[in-house]
C-alpha positions as protocol buffer text, in pm:
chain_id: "A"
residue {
  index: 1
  type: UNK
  ca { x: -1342 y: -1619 z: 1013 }
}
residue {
  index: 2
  type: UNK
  ca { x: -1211 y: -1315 z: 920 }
}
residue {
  index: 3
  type: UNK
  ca { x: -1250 y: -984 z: 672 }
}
residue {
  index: 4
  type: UNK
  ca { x: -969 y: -839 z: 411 }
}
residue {
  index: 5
  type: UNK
  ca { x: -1130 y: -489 z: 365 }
}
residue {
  index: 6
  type: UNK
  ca { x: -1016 y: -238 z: 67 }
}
residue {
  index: 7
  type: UNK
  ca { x: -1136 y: 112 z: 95 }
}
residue {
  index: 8
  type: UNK
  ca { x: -1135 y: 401 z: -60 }
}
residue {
  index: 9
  type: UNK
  ca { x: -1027 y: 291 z: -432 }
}
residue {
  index: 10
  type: UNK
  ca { x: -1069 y: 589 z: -642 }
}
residue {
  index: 11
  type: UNK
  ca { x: -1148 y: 598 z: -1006 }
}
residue {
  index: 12
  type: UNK
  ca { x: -1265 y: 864 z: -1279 }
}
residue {
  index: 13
  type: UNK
  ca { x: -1541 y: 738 z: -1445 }
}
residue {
  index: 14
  type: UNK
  ca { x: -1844 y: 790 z: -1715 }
}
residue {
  index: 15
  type: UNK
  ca { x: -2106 y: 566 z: -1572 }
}
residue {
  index: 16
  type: UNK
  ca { x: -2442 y: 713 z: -1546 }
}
residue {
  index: 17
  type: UNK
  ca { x: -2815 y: 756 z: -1734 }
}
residue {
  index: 18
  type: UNK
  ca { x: -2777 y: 1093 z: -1791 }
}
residue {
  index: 19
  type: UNK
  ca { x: -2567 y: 1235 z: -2128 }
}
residue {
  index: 20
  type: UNK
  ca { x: -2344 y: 1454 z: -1890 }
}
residue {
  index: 21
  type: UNK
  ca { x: -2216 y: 1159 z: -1712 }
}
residue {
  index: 22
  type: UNK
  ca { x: -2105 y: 953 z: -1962 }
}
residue {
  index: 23
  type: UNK
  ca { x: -1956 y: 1253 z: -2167 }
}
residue {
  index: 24
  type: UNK
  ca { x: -1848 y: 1482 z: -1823 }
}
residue {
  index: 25
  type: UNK
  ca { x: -1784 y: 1180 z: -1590 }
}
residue {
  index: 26
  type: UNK
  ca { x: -1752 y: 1203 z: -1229 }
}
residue {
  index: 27
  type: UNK
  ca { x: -1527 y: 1048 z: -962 }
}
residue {
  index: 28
  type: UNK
  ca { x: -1628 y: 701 z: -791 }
}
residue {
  index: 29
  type: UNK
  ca { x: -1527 y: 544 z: -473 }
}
residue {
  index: 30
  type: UNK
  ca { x: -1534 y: 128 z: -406 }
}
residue {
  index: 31
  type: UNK
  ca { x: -1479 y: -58 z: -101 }
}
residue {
  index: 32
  type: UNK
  ca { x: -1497 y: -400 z: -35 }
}
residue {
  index: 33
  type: UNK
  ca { x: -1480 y: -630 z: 217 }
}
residue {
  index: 34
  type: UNK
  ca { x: -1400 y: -996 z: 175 }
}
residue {
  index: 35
  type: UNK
  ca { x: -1547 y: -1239 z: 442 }
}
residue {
  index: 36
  type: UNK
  ca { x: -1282 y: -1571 z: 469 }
}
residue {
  index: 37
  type: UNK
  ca { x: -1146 y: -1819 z: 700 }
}
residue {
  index: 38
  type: UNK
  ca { x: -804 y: -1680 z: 777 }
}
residue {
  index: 39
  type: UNK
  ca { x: -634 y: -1941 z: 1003 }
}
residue {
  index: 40
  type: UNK
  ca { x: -463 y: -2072 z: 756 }
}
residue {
  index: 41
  type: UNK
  ca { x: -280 y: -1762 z: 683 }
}
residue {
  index: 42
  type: UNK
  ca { x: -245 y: -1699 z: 975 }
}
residue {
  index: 43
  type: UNK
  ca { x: -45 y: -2001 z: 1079 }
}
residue {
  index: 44
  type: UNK
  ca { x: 169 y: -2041 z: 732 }
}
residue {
  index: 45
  type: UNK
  ca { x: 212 y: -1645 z: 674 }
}
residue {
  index: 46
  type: UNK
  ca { x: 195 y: -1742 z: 303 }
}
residue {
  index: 47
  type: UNK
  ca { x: -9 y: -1516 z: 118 }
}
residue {
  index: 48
  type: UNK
  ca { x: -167 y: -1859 z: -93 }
}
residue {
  index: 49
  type: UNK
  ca { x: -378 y: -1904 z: 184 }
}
residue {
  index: 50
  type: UNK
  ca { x: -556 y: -1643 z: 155 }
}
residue {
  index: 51
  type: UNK
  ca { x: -684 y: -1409 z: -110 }
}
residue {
  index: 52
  type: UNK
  ca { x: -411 y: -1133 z: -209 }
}
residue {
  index: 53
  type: UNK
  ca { x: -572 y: -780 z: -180 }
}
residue {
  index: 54
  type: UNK
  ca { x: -347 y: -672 z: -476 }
}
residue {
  index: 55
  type: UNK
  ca { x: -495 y: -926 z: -724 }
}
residue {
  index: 56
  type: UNK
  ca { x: -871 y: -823 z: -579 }
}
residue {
  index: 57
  type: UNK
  ca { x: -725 y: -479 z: -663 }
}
residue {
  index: 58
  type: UNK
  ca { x: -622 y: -529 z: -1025 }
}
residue {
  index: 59
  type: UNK
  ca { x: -941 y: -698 z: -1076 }
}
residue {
  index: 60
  type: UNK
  ca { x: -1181 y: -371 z: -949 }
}
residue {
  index: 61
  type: UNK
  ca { x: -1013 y: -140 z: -1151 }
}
residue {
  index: 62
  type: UNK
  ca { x: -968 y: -360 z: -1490 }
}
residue {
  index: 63
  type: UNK
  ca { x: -1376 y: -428 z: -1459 }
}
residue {
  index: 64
  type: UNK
  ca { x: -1425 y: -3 z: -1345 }
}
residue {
  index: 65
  type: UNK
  ca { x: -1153 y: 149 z: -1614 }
}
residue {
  index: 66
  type: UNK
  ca { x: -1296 y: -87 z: -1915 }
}
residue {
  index: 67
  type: UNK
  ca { x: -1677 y: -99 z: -1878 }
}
residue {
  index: 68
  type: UNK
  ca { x: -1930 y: 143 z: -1838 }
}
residue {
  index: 69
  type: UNK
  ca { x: -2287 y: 114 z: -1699 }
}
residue {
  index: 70
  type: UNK
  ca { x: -2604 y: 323 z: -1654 }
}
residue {
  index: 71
  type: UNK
  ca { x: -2629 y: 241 z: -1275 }
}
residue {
  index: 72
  type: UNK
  ca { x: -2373 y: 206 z: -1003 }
}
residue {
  index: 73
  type: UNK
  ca { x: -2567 y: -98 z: -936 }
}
residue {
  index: 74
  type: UNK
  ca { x: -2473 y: -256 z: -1303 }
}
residue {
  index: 75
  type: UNK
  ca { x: -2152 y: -232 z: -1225 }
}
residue {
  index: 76
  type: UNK
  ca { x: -2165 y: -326 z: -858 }
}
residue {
  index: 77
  type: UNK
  ca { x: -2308 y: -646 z: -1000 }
}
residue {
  index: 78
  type: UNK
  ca { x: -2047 y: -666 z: -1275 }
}
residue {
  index: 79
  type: UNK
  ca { x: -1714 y: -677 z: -1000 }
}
residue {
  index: 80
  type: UNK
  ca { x: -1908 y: -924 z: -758 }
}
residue {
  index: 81
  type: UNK
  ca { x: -1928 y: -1134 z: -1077 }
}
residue {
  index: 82
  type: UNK
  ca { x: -1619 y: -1132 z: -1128 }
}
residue {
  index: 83
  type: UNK
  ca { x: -1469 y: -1166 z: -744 }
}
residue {
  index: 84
  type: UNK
  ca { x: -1682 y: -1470 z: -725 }
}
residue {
  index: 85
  type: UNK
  ca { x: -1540 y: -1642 z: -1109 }
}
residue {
  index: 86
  type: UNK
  ca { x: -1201 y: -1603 z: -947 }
}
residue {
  index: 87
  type: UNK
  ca { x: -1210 y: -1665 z: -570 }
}
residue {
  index: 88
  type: UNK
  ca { x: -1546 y: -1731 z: -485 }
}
residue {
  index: 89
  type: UNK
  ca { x: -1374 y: -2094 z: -361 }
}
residue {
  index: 90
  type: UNK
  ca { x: -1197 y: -1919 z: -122 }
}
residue {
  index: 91
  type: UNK
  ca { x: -1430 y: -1625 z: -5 }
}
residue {
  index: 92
  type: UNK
  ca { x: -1779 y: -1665 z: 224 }
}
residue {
  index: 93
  type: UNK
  ca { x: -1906 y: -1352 z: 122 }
}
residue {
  index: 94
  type: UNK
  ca { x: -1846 y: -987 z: -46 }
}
residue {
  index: 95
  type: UNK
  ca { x: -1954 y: -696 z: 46 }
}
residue {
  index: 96
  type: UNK
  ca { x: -1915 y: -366 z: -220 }
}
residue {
  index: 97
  type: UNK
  ca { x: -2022 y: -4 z: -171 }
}
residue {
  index: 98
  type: UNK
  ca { x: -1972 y: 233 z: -450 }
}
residue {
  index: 99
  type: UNK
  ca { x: -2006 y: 632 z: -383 }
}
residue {
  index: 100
  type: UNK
  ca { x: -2054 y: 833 z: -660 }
}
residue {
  index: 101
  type: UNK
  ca { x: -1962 y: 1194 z: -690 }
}
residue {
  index: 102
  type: UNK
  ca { x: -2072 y: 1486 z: -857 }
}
residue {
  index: 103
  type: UNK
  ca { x: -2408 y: 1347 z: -876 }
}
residue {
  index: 104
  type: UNK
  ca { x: -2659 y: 1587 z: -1128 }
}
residue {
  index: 105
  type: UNK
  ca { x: -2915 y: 1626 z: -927 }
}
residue {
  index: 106
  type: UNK
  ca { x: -3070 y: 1927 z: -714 }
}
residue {
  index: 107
  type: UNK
  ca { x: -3007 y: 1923 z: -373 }
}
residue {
  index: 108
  type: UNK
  ca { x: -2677 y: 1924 z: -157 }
}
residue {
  index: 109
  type: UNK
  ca { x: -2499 y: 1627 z: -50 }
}
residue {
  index: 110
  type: UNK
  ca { x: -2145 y: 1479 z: -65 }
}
residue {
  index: 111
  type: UNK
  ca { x: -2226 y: 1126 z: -269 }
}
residue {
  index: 112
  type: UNK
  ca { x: -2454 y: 878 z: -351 }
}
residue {
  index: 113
  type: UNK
  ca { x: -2354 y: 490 z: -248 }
}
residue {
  index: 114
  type: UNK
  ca { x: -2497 y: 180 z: -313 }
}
residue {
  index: 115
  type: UNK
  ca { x: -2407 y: -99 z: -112 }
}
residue {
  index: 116
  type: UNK
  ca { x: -2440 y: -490 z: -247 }
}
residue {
  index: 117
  type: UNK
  ca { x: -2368 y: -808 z: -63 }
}
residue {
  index: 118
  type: UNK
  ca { x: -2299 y: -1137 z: -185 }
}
residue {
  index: 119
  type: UNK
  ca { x: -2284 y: -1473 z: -20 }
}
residue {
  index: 120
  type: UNK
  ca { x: -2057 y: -1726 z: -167 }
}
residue {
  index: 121
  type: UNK
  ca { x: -2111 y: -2058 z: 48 }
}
């Protein structure tokens, strides 16, 4: 087995229940980590045996920069949807944390995260 991890993708979004997010917006952060046997690539060195980071990419921030959601966890839910449609053959399992910035809410802290975890096989 092995993991293809992805962190640290930043986007400016307008997710959120309250009015200011969606018209204000706020900065999000997503990484994810893809569980997979990696052998194969590892023996070939051909990037068809495994799953290309860059495609995982596009598909992250297509689903971030064209939808928007009241909850982090909407949208969590959304891009595990759509990492499974398109290489949940090849995957074991995803797991996605999202940190959200700027957060309208007393209190100080740097983010809020959710984290979400989805087995494949």
């Amino acid at each position: 087995m092995g993991k293809i991890r992805i962190n640290n993708l930043k986007y400016f979004t307008k997710n959120g229940v309250l009015k200011e997010e969606r018209v204000l917006g706020q900065q999000i952060e997503i990484d994810v980590e893809l569980s997979l046997d990696l052998t194969a690539a590892g023996k070939s060195d051909d990037v068809a045996d495994t799953v290309s980071y860059a495609e995982i990419n596009d598909l992250i921030a297509k689903r971030v920069t064209t939808s928007s959601y009241n909850l982090m966890e909407g949208l969590a839910a959304a891009i595990l949807d759509d990492i499974q449609k398109d290489f949940g053959n090849r995957l074991t399992s995803v797991l996605l944390r999202i940190r959200k910035y700027s957060v309208p809410m007393p209190g100080l802290f740097d983010n809020i995260e959710i984290e979400m975890e989805r087995a494949f096989k």
